[in-house]
Short mmCIF file of C-alpha atoms in Angstrom, two decimals:
data_model
loop_
_atom_site.label_atom_id
_atom_site.label_comp_id
_atom_site.label_asym_id
_atom_site.label_seq_id
_atom_site.Cartn_x
_atom_site.Cartn_y
_atom_site.Cartn_z
CA LYS A 281 0.00 -0.05 0.00
CA ASP A 282 1.38 3.38 -1.08
CA SER A 283 1.53 5.60 1.97
CA ASP A 284 0.86 8.74 -0.09
CA THR A 285 -1.94 7.53 -2.38
CA ASP A 286 -3.42 4.69 -0.35
CA ILE A 287 -3.34 2.58 -3.51
CA VAL A 288 -2.93 -1.07 -2.91
CA SER A 289 -0.81 -2.87 -5.37
CA THR A 290 0.22 -6.45 -5.72
CA SER A 291 3.74 -5.57 -6.84
CA ILE A 292 6.44 -2.96 -6.20
CA PRO A 293 7.16 -0.55 -9.05
CA ALA A 294 10.11 -1.57 -11.22
CA THR A 295 11.40 2.10 -11.14
CA PHE A 296 10.96 4.04 -7.97
CA PRO A 297 10.17 7.77 -8.01
CA ALA A 298 12.84 10.30 -6.93
CA GLU A 299 11.41 10.72 -3.53
CA ASN A 300 11.02 8.66 -0.34
CA LYS A 301 8.21 6.14 -0.33
CA VAL A 302 6.86 3.84 2.29
CA TYR A 303 5.21 0.62 1.19
CA THR A 304 3.27 -1.33 3.78
CA ALA A 305 2.49 -5.09 3.28
CA GLN A 306 -1.20 -5.78 3.31
CA TRP A 307 -2.44 -9.25 4.34
CA THR A 308 -5.81 -10.87 3.60
CA PRO A 309 -6.82 -13.50 6.19
CA VAL A 310 -7.41 -17.02 4.66
CA TYR A 311 -9.80 -19.17 6.60
CA SER A 312 -10.08 -22.91 6.53
CA ILE A 313 -13.07 -25.08 5.50
CA THR A 314 -13.38 -28.50 7.16
CA TYR A 315 -15.87 -31.10 6.22
CA VAL A 316 -17.06 -34.02 8.48
CA LEU A 317 -18.49 -36.52 6.10
CA ASN A 318 -20.05 -38.83 8.72
CA GLY A 319 -19.38 -41.99 6.80
CA GLY A 320 -19.51 -40.48 3.34
CA SER A 321 -16.83 -39.81 0.79
CA TRP A 322 -16.23 -37.43 -2.10
CA ASN A 323 -17.16 -38.65 -5.63
CA SER A 324 -14.27 -39.65 -7.75
CA GLY A 325 -12.42 -36.65 -9.25
CA TYR A 326 -14.07 -34.02 -7.04
CA THR A 327 -12.10 -31.69 -4.84
CA ALA A 328 -14.03 -29.64 -2.24
CA PRO A 329 -13.02 -26.04 -1.53
CA ASP A 330 -10.97 -26.01 1.62
CA SER A 331 -10.35 -22.32 2.22
CA TYR A 332 -11.85 -18.78 1.62
CA THR A 333 -11.32 -15.17 2.25
CA SER A 334 -13.85 -12.60 3.40
CA SER A 335 -14.29 -11.34 -0.06
CA ASP A 336 -15.13 -14.89 -1.42
CA SER A 337 -18.57 -16.39 -1.88
CA VAL A 338 -18.26 -20.17 -1.72
CA THR A 339 -20.96 -22.63 -2.66
CA LEU A 340 -20.66 -25.84 -0.54
CA PRO A 341 -20.64 -29.37 -2.21
CA GLY A 342 -23.96 -30.83 -3.00
CA SER A 343 -25.42 -34.31 -3.48
CA ALA A 344 -23.63 -34.65 -6.84
CA ASN A 345 -20.24 -34.38 -5.03
CA VAL A 346 -20.64 -36.61 -2.08
CA THR A 347 -21.80 -40.25 -1.60
CA GLN A 348 -22.52 -42.92 1.02
CA ILE A 349 -23.79 -46.43 0.31
CA GLY A 350 -27.35 -46.90 1.66
CA TYR A 351 -27.86 -43.13 2.19
CA ASP A 352 -28.78 -39.97 0.36
CA PHE A 353 -27.01 -36.70 1.16
CA ALA A 354 -29.41 -34.25 2.91
CA SER A 355 -27.51 -31.17 4.02
CA TRP A 356 -24.53 -29.40 5.72
CA HIS A 357 -24.78 -28.10 9.25
CA GLU A 358 -22.43 -26.11 11.46
CA ASP A 359 -23.37 -28.14 14.45
CA GLU A 360 -22.77 -31.89 14.71
CA SER A 361 -26.22 -32.61 16.19
CA PHE A 362 -27.81 -30.87 13.19
CA THR A 363 -30.03 -28.72 15.33
CA GLY A 364 -29.23 -25.48 13.34
CA GLU A 365 -30.32 -24.50 9.86
CA ALA A 366 -28.92 -26.14 6.81
CA VAL A 367 -25.98 -24.27 5.17
CA THR A 368 -25.54 -24.25 1.41
CA SER A 369 -22.89 -21.58 0.97
CA ILE A 370 -20.45 -19.18 2.69
CA GLU A 371 -21.46 -15.58 1.88
CA SER A 372 -19.10 -12.84 1.08
CA GLY A 373 -18.10 -10.83 4.20
CA THR A 374 -17.97 -14.05 6.32
CA THR A 375 -14.89 -14.53 8.54
CA GLY A 376 -13.42 -17.37 10.57
CA ASN A 377 -12.58 -20.99 10.09
CA LYS A 378 -15.60 -23.11 9.25
CA THR A 379 -16.53 -26.83 10.00
CA PHE A 380 -19.51 -28.35 8.28
CA TYR A 381 -21.11 -31.67 9.27
CA ALA A 382 -22.85 -33.82 6.61
CA LYS A 383 -26.37 -35.07 7.30
CA TRP A 384 -27.62 -38.22 5.63
CA THR A 385 -31.07 -39.64 4.99
CA PRO A 386 -31.40 -43.52 4.95
CA ARG A 387 -32.40 -44.88 1.60
CA SER A 388 -35.57 -46.95 1.45
CA ASP A 389 -34.49 -49.29 -1.20
CA THR A 390 -31.58 -51.06 0.57
CA ALA A 391 -31.56 -54.71 -0.39
CA TYR A 392 -31.31 -57.71 1.97
CA THR A 393 -31.46 -61.42 1.45
CA VAL A 394 -33.81 -64.03 2.98
CA LYS A 395 -32.64 -67.72 2.92
CA HIS A 396 -34.94 -70.63 3.73
CA LEU A 397 -33.00 -73.58 5.27
CA LEU A 398 -34.52 -77.04 5.49
CA GLN A 399 -33.57 -79.52 8.06
CA SER A 400 -31.88 -82.72 6.88
CA ALA A 401 -34.29 -85.65 6.41
CA VAL A 402 -31.67 -87.92 8.05
CA SER A 403 -32.70 -88.78 11.63
CA GLY A 404 -30.22 -87.38 14.15
CA SER A 405 -28.66 -84.88 11.78
CA SER A 406 -28.47 -81.21 12.88
CA GLU A 407 -27.78 -79.94 9.32
CA TYR A 408 -29.90 -77.28 7.67
CA THR A 409 -29.43 -76.74 3.93
CA GLU A 410 -30.76 -73.77 1.99
CA ASP A 411 -33.40 -74.37 -0.68
CA GLU A 412 -32.04 -71.82 -3.16
CA SER A 413 -35.30 -71.85 -5.09
CA LEU A 414 -36.94 -70.19 -2.18
CA ARG A 415 -34.26 -67.43 -1.78
CA GLU A 416 -35.67 -63.86 -1.70
CA ILE A 417 -34.16 -60.41 -2.21
CA LEU A 418 -36.21 -57.87 -0.34
CA TYR A 419 -35.81 -54.11 0.20
CA GLY A 420 -36.14 -51.86 3.23
CA THR A 421 -34.86 -48.67 4.87
CA THR A 422 -31.23 -48.61 5.97
CA GLY A 423 -31.05 -49.04 9.75
CA ASP A 424 -34.63 -50.43 10.02
CA THR A 425 -35.55 -53.95 10.92
CA THR A 426 -36.04 -56.63 8.20
CA ALA A 427 -39.51 -57.90 7.51
CA ALA A 428 -38.76 -61.47 6.42
CA VAL A 429 -41.76 -63.81 6.36
CA ALA A 430 -41.62 -67.61 6.79
CA ARG A 431 -43.17 -69.94 4.25
CA THR A 432 -45.84 -72.52 4.96
CA LEU A 433 -44.11 -75.69 3.82
CA THR A 434 -45.76 -79.07 3.78
CA GLY A 435 -44.13 -81.54 6.27
CA PHE A 436 -42.38 -78.81 8.25
CA TYR A 437 -43.26 -77.06 11.44
CA ASP A 438 -43.92 -73.32 11.18
CA PRO A 439 -40.59 -71.60 12.06
CA THR A 440 -39.77 -68.64 14.20
CA VAL A 441 -38.24 -65.68 12.28
CA THR A 442 -35.53 -63.72 13.85
CA GLN A 443 -35.44 -60.20 12.33
CA THR A 444 -32.29 -58.09 12.20
CA THR A 445 -31.06 -54.64 11.20
CA ILE A 446 -30.77 -53.69 7.49
CA GLU A 447 -27.16 -52.85 6.91
CA ALA A 448 -26.44 -50.01 4.40
CA ASP A 449 -24.21 -52.14 2.15
CA GLY A 450 -26.87 -54.73 1.26
CA SER A 451 -24.93 -57.50 3.21
CA THR A 452 -27.83 -58.43 5.67
CA VAL A 453 -29.05 -61.99 5.45
CA VAL A 454 -32.01 -63.45 7.30
CA GLU A 455 -31.87 -67.26 7.68
CA ILE A 456 -35.15 -69.07 8.47
CA GLN A 457 -34.74 -72.69 9.56
CA TYR A 458 -37.56 -75.12 8.90
CA THR A 459 -37.74 -78.28 11.18
CA ARG A 460 -39.25 -81.42 9.66
CA ARG A 461 -42.23 -83.15 11.15
CA ASN A 462 -41.80 -86.69 12.42
CA PHE A 463 -43.85 -89.70 11.26
CA THR A 464 -44.16 -93.22 12.64
CA LEU A 465 -43.70 -96.04 10.10
CA ALA A 466 -45.23 -99.39 11.19
CA TYR A 467 -46.48 -102.56 9.53
CA ALA A 468 -49.30 -105.08 10.11
CA ASP A 469 -50.76 -107.90 8.12
CA GLY A 470 -54.30 -106.70 8.58
CA VAL A 471 -55.49 -109.85 10.35
CA ASP A 472 -56.39 -109.88 14.01
CA GLY A 473 -54.22 -112.00 16.19
CA GLU A 474 -51.34 -112.29 13.72
CA THR A 475 -48.09 -110.36 14.18
CA ILE A 476 -45.45 -109.86 11.52
CA SER A 477 -42.04 -108.43 12.21
CA VAL A 478 -40.71 -106.18 9.47
CA PRO A 479 -37.41 -104.26 9.71
CA ALA A 480 -37.31 -100.44 9.76
CA ASN A 481 -40.30 -99.90 12.03
CA GLY A 482 -39.78 -96.51 13.77
CA THR A 483 -40.13 -92.77 13.56
CA TYR A 484 -38.74 -90.88 10.60
CA ARG A 485 -38.55 -87.26 9.48
CA TYR A 486 -40.77 -85.95 6.72
CA GLY A 487 -39.13 -86.61 3.31
CA ALA A 488 -36.90 -89.39 4.62
CA THR A 489 -36.26 -92.36 2.30
CA VAL A 490 -36.64 -95.75 4.10
CA ASN A 491 -35.52 -98.93 2.39
CA VAL A 492 -37.62 -101.79 3.75
CA ARG A 493 -36.30 -105.24 3.23
CA PHE A 494 -39.10 -107.73 3.49
CA THR A 495 -38.66 -111.19 5.00
CA PRO A 496 -40.89 -114.02 3.71
CA LEU A 497 -44.22 -113.83 5.42
CA GLY A 498 -44.95 -117.52 5.20
CA ALA A 499 -48.13 -119.10 3.88
CA ARG A 500 -51.64 -117.94 4.79
CA ALA A 501 -54.33 -120.46 3.99
CA GLY A 502 -56.35 -119.39 0.95
CA TYR A 503 -54.23 -116.28 0.24
CA ASP A 504 -51.19 -115.11 -1.79
CA PHE A 505 -49.25 -112.19 -0.40
CA ALA A 506 -49.94 -109.21 -2.79
CA GLY A 507 -48.06 -106.31 -1.14
CA TRP A 508 -48.57 -103.41 1.43
CA SER A 509 -51.24 -100.79 1.59
CA ASP A 510 -51.37 -97.51 3.65
CA GLY A 511 -55.15 -97.47 3.12
CA LYS A 512 -54.77 -95.27 -0.06
CA ARG A 513 -52.37 -97.08 -2.33
CA MET A 514 -50.91 -100.47 -2.77
CA GLU A 515 -47.25 -101.34 -3.00
CA LYS A 516 -46.69 -104.68 -4.69
CA ALA A 517 -44.58 -107.33 -2.94
CA GLN A 518 -40.99 -107.13 -3.85
CA PRO A 519 -37.62 -107.80 -2.21
CA MET A 520 -37.02 -104.07 -1.38
CA LEU A 521 -39.56 -101.29 -0.94
CA ARG A 522 -38.45 -97.58 -0.79
CA VAL A 523 -40.75 -95.56 1.26
CA VAL A 524 -40.65 -91.66 1.30
CA THR A 525 -42.34 -90.39 4.37
CA ALA A 526 -44.96 -87.66 3.60
CA CYS A 527 -48.08 -86.12 4.86
CA VAL A 528 -50.87 -88.48 3.99
#
């Protein structure tokens, strides 16, 4: 700044006048801008303004500049509890370092997976295996509770569904386990007072395959052994009969 003219110049003259001059350095304060993204990140290739002067007017980054999986950008605030008004810019004439906190709105289309696991038909097995044909992809709001619904499956008890929180990244999985019903398999010859012992009598899970090996029944006066009936259908006599337990 020229002491005589009060003119502010950004450079000193190459040739000084033939008189004494006093030049005083003038400084413009530069203030910092800090962003607290609260889990978000800048979009690729974008650089946010990180400083300003009192003569600047600065527009803060918008939804096109920041991102967070499972959330939509809502606004910037000068208090971390978001109690104040949203801020979109720094107006000319403003001074001081600034910190802005990002507020996010949970998305309502966050995916989660529901898997339906069926108990093994093998008695004594504790294994549950997913039936992939029943798998579901559902959608909900990030941070809310899932709304998975159990299927009604023939031969299985109605399961209890344990819901969980919907994670923002779509990684949430709800597993529903279906326990098989038990059925008793027994044999009789259909004649009062006669008892026939057949292997594989017992209790089996729904869907279990039971191989029944028949022993000769012996003769019955006036009859030929034709096979076995469950009251609805006849299985012809044969050395091996495969029975699949089911709801009948």
